PDB file of C-alpha atoms in Angstrom:
ATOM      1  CA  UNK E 230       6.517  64.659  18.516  1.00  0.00           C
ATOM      2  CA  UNK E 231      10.106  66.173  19.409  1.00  0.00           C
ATOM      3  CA  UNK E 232      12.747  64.212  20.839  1.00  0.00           C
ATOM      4  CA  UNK E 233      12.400  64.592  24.330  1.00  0.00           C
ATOM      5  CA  UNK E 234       8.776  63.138  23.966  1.00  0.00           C
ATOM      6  CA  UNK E 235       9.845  60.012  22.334  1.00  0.00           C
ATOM      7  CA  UNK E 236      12.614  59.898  24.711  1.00  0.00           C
ATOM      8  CA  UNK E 237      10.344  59.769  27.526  1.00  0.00           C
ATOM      9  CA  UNK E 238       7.703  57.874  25.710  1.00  0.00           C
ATOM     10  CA  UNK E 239      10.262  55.222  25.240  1.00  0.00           C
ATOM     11  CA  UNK E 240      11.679  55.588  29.124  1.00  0.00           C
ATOM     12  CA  UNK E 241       8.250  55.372  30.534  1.00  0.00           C
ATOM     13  CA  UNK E 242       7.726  52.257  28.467  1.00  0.00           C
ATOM     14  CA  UNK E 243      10.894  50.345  29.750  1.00  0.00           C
ATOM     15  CA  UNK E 244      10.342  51.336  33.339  1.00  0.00           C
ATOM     16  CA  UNK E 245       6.455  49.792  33.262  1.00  0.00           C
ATOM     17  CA  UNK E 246       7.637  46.797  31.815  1.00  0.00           C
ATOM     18  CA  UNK E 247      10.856  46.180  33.911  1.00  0.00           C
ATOM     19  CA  UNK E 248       8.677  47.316  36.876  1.00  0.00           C
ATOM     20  CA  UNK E 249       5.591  44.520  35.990  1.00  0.00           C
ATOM     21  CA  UNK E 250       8.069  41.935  35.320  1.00  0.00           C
ATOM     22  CA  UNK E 251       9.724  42.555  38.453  1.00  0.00           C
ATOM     23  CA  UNK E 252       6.882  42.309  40.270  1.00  0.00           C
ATOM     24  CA  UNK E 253       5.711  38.894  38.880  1.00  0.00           C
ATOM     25  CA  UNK E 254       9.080  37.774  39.369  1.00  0.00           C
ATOM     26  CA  UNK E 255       9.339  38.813  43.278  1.00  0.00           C
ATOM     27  CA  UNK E 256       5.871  37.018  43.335  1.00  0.00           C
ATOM     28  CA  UNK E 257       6.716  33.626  41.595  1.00  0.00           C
ATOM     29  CA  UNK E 258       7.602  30.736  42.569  1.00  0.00           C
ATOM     30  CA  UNK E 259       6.289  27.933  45.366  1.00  0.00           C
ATOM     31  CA  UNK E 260       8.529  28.449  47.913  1.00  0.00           C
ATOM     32  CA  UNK E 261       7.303  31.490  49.273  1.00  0.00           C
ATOM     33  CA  UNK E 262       4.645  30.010  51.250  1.00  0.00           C
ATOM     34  CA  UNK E 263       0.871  31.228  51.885  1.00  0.00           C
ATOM     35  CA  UNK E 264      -0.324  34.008  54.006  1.00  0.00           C
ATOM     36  CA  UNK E 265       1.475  36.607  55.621  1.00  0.00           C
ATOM     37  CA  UNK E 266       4.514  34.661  55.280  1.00  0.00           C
ATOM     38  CA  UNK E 267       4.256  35.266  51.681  1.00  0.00           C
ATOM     39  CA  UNK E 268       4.422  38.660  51.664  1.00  0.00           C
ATOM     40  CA  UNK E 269       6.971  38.720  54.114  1.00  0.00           C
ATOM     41  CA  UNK E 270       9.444  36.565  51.803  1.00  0.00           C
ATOM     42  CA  UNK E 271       8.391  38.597  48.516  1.00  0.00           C
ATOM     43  CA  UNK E 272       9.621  41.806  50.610  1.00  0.00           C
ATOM     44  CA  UNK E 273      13.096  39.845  51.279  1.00  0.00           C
ATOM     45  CA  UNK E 274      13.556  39.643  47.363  1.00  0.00           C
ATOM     46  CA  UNK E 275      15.628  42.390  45.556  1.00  0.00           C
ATOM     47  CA  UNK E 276      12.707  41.829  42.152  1.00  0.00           C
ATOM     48  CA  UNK E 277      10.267  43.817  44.501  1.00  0.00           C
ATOM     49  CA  UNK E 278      12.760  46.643  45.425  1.00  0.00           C
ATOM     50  CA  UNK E 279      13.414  46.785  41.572  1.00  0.00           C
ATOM     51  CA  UNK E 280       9.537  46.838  40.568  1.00  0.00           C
ATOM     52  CA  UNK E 281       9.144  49.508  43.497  1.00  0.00           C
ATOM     53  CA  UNK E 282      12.084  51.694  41.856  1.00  0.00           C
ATOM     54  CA  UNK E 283      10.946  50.692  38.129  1.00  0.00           C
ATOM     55  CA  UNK E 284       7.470  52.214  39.496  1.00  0.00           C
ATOM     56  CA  UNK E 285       8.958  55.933  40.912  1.00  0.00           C
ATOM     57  CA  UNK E 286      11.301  56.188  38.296  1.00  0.00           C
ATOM     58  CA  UNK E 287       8.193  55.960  35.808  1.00  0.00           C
ATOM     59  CA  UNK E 288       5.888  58.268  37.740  1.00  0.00           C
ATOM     60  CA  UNK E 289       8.643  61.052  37.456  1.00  0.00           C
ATOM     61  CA  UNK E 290       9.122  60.189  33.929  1.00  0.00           C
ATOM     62  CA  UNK E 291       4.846  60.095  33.263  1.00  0.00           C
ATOM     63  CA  UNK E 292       4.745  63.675  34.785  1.00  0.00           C
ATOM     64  CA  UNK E 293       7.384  65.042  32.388  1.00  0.00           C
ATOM     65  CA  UNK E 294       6.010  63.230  29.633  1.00  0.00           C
ATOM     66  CA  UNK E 295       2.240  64.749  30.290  1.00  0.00           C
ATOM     67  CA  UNK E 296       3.697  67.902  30.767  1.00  0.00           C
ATOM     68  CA  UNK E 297       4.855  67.751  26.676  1.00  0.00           C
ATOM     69  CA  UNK E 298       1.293  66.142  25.536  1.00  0.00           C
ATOM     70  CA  UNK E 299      -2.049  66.489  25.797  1.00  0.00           C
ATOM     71  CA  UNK E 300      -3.369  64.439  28.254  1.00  0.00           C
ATOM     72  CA  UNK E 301      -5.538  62.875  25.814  1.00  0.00           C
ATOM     73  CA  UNK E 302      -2.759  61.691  23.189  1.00  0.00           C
ATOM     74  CA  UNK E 303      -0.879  60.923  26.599  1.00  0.00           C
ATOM     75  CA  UNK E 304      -3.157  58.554  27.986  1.00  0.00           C
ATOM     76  CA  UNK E 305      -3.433  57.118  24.148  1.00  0.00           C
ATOM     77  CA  UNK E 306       0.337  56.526  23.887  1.00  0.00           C
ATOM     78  CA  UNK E 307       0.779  54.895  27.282  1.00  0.00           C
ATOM     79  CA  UNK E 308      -1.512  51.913  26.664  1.00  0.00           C
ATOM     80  CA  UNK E 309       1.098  50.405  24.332  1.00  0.00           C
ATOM     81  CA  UNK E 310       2.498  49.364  27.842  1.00  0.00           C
ATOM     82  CA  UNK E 311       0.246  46.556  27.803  1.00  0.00           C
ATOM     83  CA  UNK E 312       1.411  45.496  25.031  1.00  0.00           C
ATOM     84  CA  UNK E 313       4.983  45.593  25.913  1.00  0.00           C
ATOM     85  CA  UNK E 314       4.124  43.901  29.105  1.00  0.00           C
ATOM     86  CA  UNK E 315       1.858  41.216  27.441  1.00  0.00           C
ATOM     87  CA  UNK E 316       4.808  39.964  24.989  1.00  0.00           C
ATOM     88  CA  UNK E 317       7.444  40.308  27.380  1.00  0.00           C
ATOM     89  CA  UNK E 318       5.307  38.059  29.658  1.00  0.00           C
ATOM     90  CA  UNK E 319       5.398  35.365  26.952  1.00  0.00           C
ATOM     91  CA  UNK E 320       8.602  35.643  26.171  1.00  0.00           C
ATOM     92  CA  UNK E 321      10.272  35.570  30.186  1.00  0.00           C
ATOM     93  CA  UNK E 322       6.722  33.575  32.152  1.00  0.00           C
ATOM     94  CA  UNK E 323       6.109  31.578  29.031  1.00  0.00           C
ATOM     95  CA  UNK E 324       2.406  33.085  29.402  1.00  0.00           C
ATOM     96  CA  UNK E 325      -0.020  32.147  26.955  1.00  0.00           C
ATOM     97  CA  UNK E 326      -1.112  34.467  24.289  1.00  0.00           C
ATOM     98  CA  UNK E 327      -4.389  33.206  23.433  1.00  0.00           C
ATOM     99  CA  UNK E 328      -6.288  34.472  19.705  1.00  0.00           C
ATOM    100  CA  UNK E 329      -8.162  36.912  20.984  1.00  0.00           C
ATOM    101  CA  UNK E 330      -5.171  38.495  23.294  1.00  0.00           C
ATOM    102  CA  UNK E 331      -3.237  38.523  19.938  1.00  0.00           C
ATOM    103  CA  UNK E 332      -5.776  40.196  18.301  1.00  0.00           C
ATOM    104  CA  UNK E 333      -6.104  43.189  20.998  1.00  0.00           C
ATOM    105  CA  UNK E 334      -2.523  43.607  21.193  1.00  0.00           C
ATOM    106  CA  UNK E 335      -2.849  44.294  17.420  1.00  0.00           C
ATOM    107  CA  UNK E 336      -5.665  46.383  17.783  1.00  0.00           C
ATOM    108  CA  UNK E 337      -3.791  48.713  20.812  1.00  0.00           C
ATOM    109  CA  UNK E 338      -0.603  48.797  18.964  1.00  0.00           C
ATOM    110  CA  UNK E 339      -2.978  50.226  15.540  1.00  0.00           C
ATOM    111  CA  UNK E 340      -4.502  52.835  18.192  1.00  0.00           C
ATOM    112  CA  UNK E 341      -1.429  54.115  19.298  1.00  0.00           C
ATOM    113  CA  UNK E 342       0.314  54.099  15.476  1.00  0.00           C
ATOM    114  CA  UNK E 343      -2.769  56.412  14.943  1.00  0.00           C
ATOM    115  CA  UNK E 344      -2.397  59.121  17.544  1.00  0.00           C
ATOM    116  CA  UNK E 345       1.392  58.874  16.840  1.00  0.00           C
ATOM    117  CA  UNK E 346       0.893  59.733  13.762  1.00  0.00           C
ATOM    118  CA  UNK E 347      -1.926  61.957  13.873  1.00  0.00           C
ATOM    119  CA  UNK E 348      -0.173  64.014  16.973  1.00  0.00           C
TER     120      UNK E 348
END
């Protein structure tokens, strides 16, 4: 893969990750109520605006990046977002990581070590 691949391999990466933890951090927390009035105060909060932003700023980035790859090895690559997203849940949410989610991270982050290397 050239450098401008891994560049925006990397780019798209952050921007999921920042962009899902935004989002679950715009829609935490007991105080926002139930109902309509929920989604009214997660729209006041600047973590939605960021997810929103993460969220164009990776679809730009995607379209460059499947412009370089084959869609296939693409598509292959980009699930080590749910990884990423997965361990930075734990580590921010304190969200459990139960045996068998460890065990598919492991088995996603083998899949795309495999079309990394084999691409």
């Amino acid at each position: 893969m050239s450098a401008t691949v891994v560049m925006l391999w990397l780019a798209n990466i952050v921007l999921d990750t920042f962009g899902q933890l935004s989002f679950k951090a715009a829609a935490a927390g007991p105080d926002l109520g139930e109902g309509l009035a929920r989604w009214k105060a997660m729209a006041r909060r600047p973590w939605i605006w960021t997810g929103i932003a993460c969220y164009v700023g990776e679809f730009l980035v995607w379209l460059a990046f499947l412009s370089l790859v084959p869609l296939s090895e693409g598509v292959l690559l980009g699930s080590i977002n749910i990884v990423a997203v997965m361990i930075a849940g734990r580590l921010l949410f304190a969200e459990k990581l139960s045996p068998l989610r460890t065990f598919g991270i492991l088995l996603i982050a083998a899949g795309v070590a495999v079309v990394g290397i084999g691409g």
